[in-house]
Short mmCIF file of N, CA and C in Angstrom, two decimals:
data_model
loop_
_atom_site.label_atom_id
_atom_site.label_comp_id
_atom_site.label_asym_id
_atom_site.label_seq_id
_atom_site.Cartn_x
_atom_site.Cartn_y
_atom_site.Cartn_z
N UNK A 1215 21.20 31.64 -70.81
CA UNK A 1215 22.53 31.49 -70.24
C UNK A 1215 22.64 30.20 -69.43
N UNK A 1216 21.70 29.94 -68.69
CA UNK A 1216 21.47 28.36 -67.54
C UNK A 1216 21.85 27.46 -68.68
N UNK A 1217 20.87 27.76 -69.60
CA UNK A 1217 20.58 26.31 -70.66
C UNK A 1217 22.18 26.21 -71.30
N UNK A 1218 22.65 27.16 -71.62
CA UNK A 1218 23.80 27.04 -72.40
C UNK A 1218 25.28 26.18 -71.13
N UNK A 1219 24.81 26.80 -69.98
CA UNK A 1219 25.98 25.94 -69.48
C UNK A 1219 25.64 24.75 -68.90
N UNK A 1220 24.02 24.37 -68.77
CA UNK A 1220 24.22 22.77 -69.06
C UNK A 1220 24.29 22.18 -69.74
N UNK A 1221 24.38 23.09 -71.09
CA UNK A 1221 24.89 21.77 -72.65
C UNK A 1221 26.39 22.02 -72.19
N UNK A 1222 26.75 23.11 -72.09
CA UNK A 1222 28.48 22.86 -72.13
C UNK A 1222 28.49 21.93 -70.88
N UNK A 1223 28.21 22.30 -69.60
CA UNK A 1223 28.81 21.29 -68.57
C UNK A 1223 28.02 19.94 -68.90
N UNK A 1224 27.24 19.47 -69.06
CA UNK A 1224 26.98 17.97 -69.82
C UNK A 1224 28.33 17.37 -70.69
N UNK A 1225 28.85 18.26 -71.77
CA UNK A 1225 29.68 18.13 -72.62
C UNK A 1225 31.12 17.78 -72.12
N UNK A 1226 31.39 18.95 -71.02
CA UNK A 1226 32.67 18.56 -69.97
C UNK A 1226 32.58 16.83 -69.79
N UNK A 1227 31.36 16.71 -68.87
CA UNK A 1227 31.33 15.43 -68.10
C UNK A 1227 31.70 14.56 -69.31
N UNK A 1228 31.08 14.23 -70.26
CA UNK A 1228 31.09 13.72 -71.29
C UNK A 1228 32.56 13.22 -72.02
N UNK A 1229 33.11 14.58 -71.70
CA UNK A 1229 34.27 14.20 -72.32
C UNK A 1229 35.30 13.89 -71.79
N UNK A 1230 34.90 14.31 -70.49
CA UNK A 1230 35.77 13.90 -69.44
C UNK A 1230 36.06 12.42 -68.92
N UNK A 1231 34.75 11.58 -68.78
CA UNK A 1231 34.48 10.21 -69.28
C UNK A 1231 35.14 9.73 -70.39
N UNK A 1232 35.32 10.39 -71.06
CA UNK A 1232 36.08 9.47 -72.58
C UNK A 1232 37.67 9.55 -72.36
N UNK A 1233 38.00 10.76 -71.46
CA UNK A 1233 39.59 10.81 -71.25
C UNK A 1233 39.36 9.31 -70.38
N UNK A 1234 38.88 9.12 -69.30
CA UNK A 1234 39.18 8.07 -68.43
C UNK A 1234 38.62 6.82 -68.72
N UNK A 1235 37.62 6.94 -69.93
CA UNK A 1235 36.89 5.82 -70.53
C UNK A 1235 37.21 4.64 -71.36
N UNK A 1236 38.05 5.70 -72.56
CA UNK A 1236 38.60 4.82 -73.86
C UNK A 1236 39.57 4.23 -73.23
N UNK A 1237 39.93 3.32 -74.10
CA UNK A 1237 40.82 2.16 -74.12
C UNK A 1237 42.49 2.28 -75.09
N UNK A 1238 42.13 3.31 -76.06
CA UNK A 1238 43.34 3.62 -76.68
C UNK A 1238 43.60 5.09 -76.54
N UNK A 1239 44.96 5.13 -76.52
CA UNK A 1239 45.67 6.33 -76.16
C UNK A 1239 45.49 7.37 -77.16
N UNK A 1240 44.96 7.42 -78.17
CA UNK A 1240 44.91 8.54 -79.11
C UNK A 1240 43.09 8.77 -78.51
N UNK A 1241 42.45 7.98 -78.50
CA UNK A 1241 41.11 8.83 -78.39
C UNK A 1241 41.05 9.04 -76.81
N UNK A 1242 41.77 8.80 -75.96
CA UNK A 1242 41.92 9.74 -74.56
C UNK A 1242 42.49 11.40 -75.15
N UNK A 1243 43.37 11.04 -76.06
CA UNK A 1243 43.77 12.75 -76.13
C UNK A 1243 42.69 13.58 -76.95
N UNK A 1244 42.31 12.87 -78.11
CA UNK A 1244 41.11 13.37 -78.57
C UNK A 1244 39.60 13.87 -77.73
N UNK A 1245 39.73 13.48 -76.97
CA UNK A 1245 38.48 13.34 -75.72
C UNK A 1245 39.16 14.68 -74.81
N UNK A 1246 40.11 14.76 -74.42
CA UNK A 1246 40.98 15.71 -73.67
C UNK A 1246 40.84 17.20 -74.75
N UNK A 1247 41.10 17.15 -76.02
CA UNK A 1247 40.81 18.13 -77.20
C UNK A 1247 39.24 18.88 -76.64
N UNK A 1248 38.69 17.57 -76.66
CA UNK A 1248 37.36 18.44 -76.66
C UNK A 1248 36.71 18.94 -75.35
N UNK A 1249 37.50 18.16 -74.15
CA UNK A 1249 37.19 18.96 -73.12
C UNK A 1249 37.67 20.25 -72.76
N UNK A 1250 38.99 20.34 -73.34
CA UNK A 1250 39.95 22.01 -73.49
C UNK A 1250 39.13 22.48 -74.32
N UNK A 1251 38.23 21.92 -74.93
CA UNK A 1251 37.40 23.05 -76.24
C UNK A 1251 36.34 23.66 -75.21
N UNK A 1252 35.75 22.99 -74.33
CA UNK A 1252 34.40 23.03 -73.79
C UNK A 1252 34.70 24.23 -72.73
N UNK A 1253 36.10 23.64 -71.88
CA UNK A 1253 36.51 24.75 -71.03
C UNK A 1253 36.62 26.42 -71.29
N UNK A 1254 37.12 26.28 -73.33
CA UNK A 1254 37.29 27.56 -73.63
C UNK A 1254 36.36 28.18 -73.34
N UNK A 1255 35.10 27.37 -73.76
CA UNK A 1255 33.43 27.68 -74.07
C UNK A 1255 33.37 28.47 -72.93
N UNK A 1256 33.53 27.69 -72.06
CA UNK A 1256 32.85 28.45 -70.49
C UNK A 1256 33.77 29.63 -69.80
N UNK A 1257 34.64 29.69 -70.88
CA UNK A 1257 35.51 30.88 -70.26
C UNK A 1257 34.71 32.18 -71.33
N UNK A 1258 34.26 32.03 -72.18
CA UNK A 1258 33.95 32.76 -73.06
C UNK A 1258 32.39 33.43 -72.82
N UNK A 1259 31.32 32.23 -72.15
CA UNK A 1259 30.64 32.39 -71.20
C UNK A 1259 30.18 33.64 -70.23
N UNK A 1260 31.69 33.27 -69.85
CA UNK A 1260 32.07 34.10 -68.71
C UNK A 1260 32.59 35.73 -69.13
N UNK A 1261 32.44 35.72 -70.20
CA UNK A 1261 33.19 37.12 -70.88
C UNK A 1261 34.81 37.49 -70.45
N UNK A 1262 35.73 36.02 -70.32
CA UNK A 1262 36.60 36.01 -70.81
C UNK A 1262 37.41 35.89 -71.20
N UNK A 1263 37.68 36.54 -72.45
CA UNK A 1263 38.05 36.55 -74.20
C UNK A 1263 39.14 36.18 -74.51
N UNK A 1264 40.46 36.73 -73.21
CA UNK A 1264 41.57 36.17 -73.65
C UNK A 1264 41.65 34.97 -73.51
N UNK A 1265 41.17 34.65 -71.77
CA UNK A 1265 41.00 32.90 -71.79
C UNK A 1265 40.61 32.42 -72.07
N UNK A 1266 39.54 32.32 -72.94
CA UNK A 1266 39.00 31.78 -74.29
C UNK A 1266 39.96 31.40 -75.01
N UNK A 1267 40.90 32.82 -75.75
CA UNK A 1267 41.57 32.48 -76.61
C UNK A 1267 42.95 32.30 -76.73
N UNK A 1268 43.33 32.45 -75.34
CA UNK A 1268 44.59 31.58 -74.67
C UNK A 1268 44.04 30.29 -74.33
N UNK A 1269 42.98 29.31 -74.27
CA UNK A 1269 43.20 28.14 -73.83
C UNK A 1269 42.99 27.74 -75.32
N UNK A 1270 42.21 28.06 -76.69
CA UNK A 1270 41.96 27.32 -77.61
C UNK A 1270 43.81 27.11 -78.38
N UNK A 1271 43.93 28.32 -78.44
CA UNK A 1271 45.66 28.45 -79.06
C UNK A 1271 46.36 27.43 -78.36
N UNK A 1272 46.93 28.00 -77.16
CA UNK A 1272 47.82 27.41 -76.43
C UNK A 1272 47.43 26.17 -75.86
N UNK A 1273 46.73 25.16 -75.39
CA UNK A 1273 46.27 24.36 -74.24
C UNK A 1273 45.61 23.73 -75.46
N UNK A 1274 44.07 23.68 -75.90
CA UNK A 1274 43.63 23.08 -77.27
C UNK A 1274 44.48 23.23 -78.34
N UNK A 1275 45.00 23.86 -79.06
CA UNK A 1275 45.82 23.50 -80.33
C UNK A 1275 47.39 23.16 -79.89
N UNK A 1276 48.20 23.99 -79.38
CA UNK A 1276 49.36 23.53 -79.71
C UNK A 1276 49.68 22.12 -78.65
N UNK A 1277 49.65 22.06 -77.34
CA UNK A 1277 49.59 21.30 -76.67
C UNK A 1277 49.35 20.02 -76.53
N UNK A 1278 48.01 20.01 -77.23
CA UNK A 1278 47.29 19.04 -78.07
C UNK A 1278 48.09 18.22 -79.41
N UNK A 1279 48.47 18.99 -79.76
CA UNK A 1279 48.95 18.36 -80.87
C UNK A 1279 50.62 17.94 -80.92
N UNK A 1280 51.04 18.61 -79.94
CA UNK A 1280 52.55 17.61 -79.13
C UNK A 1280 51.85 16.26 -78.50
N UNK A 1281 51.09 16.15 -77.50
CA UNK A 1281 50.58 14.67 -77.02
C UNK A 1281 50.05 14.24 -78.46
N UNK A 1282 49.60 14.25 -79.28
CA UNK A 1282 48.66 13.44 -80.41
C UNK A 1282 49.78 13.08 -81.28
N UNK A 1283 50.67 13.67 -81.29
CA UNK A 1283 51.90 13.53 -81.91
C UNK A 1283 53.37 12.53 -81.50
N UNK A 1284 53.23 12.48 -80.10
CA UNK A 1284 54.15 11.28 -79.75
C UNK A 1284 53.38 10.44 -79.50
N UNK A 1285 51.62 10.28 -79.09
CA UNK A 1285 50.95 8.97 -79.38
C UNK A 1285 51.10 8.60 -80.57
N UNK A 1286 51.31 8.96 -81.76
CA UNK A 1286 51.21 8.77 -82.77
C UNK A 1286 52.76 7.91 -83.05
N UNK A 1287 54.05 8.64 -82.55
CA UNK A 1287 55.27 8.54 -82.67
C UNK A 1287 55.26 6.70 -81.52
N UNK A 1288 54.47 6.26 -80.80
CA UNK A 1288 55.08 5.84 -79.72
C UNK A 1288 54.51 4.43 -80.35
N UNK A 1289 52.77 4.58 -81.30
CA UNK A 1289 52.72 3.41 -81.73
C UNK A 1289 52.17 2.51 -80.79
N UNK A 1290 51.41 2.87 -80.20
CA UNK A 1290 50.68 2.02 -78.74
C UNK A 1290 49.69 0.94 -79.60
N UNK A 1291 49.35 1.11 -80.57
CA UNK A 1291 48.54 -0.22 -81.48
C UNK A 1291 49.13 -1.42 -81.25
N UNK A 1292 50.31 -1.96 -81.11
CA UNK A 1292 50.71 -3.23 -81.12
C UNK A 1292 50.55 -3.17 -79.79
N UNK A 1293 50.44 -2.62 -78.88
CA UNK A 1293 50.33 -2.79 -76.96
C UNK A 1293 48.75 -3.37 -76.73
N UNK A 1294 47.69 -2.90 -77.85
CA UNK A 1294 46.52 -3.24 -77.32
C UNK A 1294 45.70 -4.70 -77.21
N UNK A 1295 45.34 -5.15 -76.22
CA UNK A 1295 44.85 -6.39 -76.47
C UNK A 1295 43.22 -6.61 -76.34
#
């Protein structure tokens, strides 16, 4: 159980770094994806199930994919230098 939540909390940090790390706006949200994934992890961890599977639904999928979707719509590629 220890070992498992220092791969997940390693993984947090990790990805949490890449939200504030990258340089383009689609792989901050992608990075944000996988830290809502990691969070589910540790709710699941924790034995629990709904918030597990209320954050992967709601917060990781749909949520996620409104921000990935007006980055996509907004076209920030010509902004980057």
């Amino acid at each position: 159980m220890v070992i498992g939540f220092a791969i997940v909390a390693a993984w947090e940090l990790v990805t949490a770094a890449g939200v504030i790390g990258f340089r383009r706006p689609i792989y901050n949200a992608l990075a944000l994806v996988g830290n809502m994934l990691g969070l589910a992890v540790l709710f699941l961890m924790l034995n629990a199930q709904f918030l597990f599977a209320a954050q992967v639904i709601v917060y990781a999928g749909a949520v996620m994919v409104l921000f990935v979707f007006i980055i996509a719509l907004m076209n920030p590629e010509s902004d980057v230098t």
